[in-house]
Amino acid sequence: YPLPEPLHVALFFSIFYFAAALLTGVWKWQAMLRAEDGQVHTYIDIAHHAALHYGPFIVLAGALAAFWPFAEVFPAWVMIEIMGWTMVLSLSRYVSLGLRGGITNQLDKPTASARVGLVFFFFGSVLPGLTIAFGATICLWDGLPGKLF
């Protein structure tokens, strides 16, 4: 299908997040049924919410990356792939913490892996996302009807 490369990569990752959202939703529902108070472990809830949020986020990033003005220097699909794998790893961390139970705040007394994970998440998804948004803004600004400034 003739899609821009960044959007193609983003849609590929969104399939994983869609399936993860469905599976973690079933997991959350089962955990709610088993719990006396109807509440689930913090990281089961976080895993489900992360899966729900990562799908639309990566698709929006892929759509914006199609307007990436610096594609000849650095292809936007590479940033989308980095973001996609970063979010897969963070989602797998939440699932792992939910399966283990016990820990309700990994940042209360962070381990070295939690600290590295935060830095990795920033450089792997937040920074590329901001870069894509900035690049798309540059590209789309000229065609904006009724410019604000």
PDB file of C-alpha atoms in Angstrom, residues 10-60:
ATOM      1  CA  ALA A  10       3.901   3.568  12.796  1.00  0.00           C
ATOM      2  CA  LEU A  11       0.897   1.514  11.687  1.00  0.00           C
ATOM      3  CA  PHE A  12       2.980  -1.645  12.043  1.00  0.00           C
ATOM      4  CA  PHE A  13       3.748  -0.775  15.680  1.00  0.00           C
ATOM      5  CA  SER A  14       0.155   0.308  16.337  1.00  0.00           C
ATOM      6  CA  ILE A  15      -0.984  -3.252  15.570  1.00  0.00           C
ATOM      7  CA  PHE A  16       1.154  -4.479  18.462  1.00  0.00           C
ATOM      8  CA  TYR A  17      -0.194  -1.788  20.816  1.00  0.00           C
ATOM      9  CA  PHE A  18      -3.777  -2.553  19.763  1.00  0.00           C
ATOM     10  CA  ALA A  19      -3.292  -6.243  20.565  1.00  0.00           C
ATOM     11  CA  ALA A  20      -1.485  -5.363  23.808  1.00  0.00           C
ATOM     12  CA  ALA A  21      -4.349  -3.067  24.839  1.00  0.00           C
ATOM     13  CA  LEU A  22      -6.862  -5.852  24.258  1.00  0.00           C
ATOM     14  CA  LEU A  23      -4.810  -8.457  26.122  1.00  0.00           C
ATOM     15  CA  THR A  24      -3.940  -6.197  29.055  1.00  0.00           C
ATOM     16  CA  GLY A  25      -7.611  -5.173  29.191  1.00  0.00           C
ATOM     17  CA  VAL A  26      -8.623  -8.812  29.636  1.00  0.00           C
ATOM     18  CA  TRP A  27      -5.853  -9.221  32.223  1.00  0.00           C
ATOM     19  CA  LYS A  28      -7.075  -6.120  34.074  1.00  0.00           C
ATOM     20  CA  TRP A  29     -10.680  -7.322  33.977  1.00  0.00           C
ATOM     21  CA  GLN A  30      -9.711 -10.761  35.328  1.00  0.00           C
ATOM     22  CA  ALA A  31      -7.629  -9.150  38.081  1.00  0.00           C
ATOM     23  CA  MET A  32     -10.549  -6.899  39.042  1.00  0.00           C
ATOM     24  CA  LEU A  33     -12.848  -9.918  39.316  1.00  0.00           C
ATOM     25  CA  ARG A  34     -10.369 -11.734  41.580  1.00  0.00           C
ATOM     26  CA  ALA A  35      -9.639  -8.754  43.849  1.00  0.00           C
ATOM     27  CA  GLU A  36     -11.820  -8.314  46.934  1.00  0.00           C
ATOM     28  CA  ASP A  37     -11.942  -4.541  46.504  1.00  0.00           C
ATOM     29  CA  GLY A  38     -12.155  -4.670  42.692  1.00  0.00           C
ATOM     30  CA  GLN A  39      -8.807  -2.871  42.331  1.00  0.00           C
ATOM     31  CA  VAL A  40      -5.915  -4.131  40.248  1.00  0.00           C
ATOM     32  CA  HIS A  41      -2.190  -3.937  40.834  1.00  0.00           C
ATOM     33  CA  THR A  42      -0.810  -0.523  39.857  1.00  0.00           C
ATOM     34  CA  TYR A  43       1.340  -1.860  37.023  1.00  0.00           C
ATOM     35  CA  ILE A  44      -1.453  -3.939  35.500  1.00  0.00           C
ATOM     36  CA  ASP A  45      -3.390  -0.690  35.220  1.00  0.00           C
ATOM     37  CA  ILE A  46      -0.357   1.211  33.912  1.00  0.00           C
ATOM     38  CA  ALA A  47       0.373  -1.497  31.312  1.00  0.00           C
ATOM     39  CA  HIS A  48      -3.200  -1.327  30.037  1.00  0.00           C
ATOM     40  CA  HIS A  49      -3.231   2.476  29.888  1.00  0.00           C
ATOM     41  CA  ALA A  50       0.192   2.592  28.232  1.00  0.00           C
ATOM     42  CA  ALA A  51      -0.952   0.181  25.517  1.00  0.00           C
ATOM     43  CA  LEU A  52      -4.071   2.310  24.955  1.00  0.00           C
ATOM     44  CA  HIS A  53      -2.022   5.504  24.650  1.00  0.00           C
ATOM     45  CA  TYR A  54       0.971   4.274  22.666  1.00  0.00           C
ATOM     46  CA  GLY A  55      -1.105   3.202  19.639  1.00  0.00           C
ATOM     47  CA  PRO A  56      -2.626   6.600  18.780  1.00  0.00           C
ATOM     48  CA  PHE A  57       0.603   8.344  19.798  1.00  0.00           C
ATOM     49  CA  ILE A  58       2.749   6.379  17.341  1.00  0.00           C
ATOM     50  CA  VAL A  59       0.194   6.811  14.521  1.00  0.00           C
ATOM     51  CA  LEU A  60       0.071  10.576  15.088  1.00  0.00           C
TER      52      LEU A  60
END
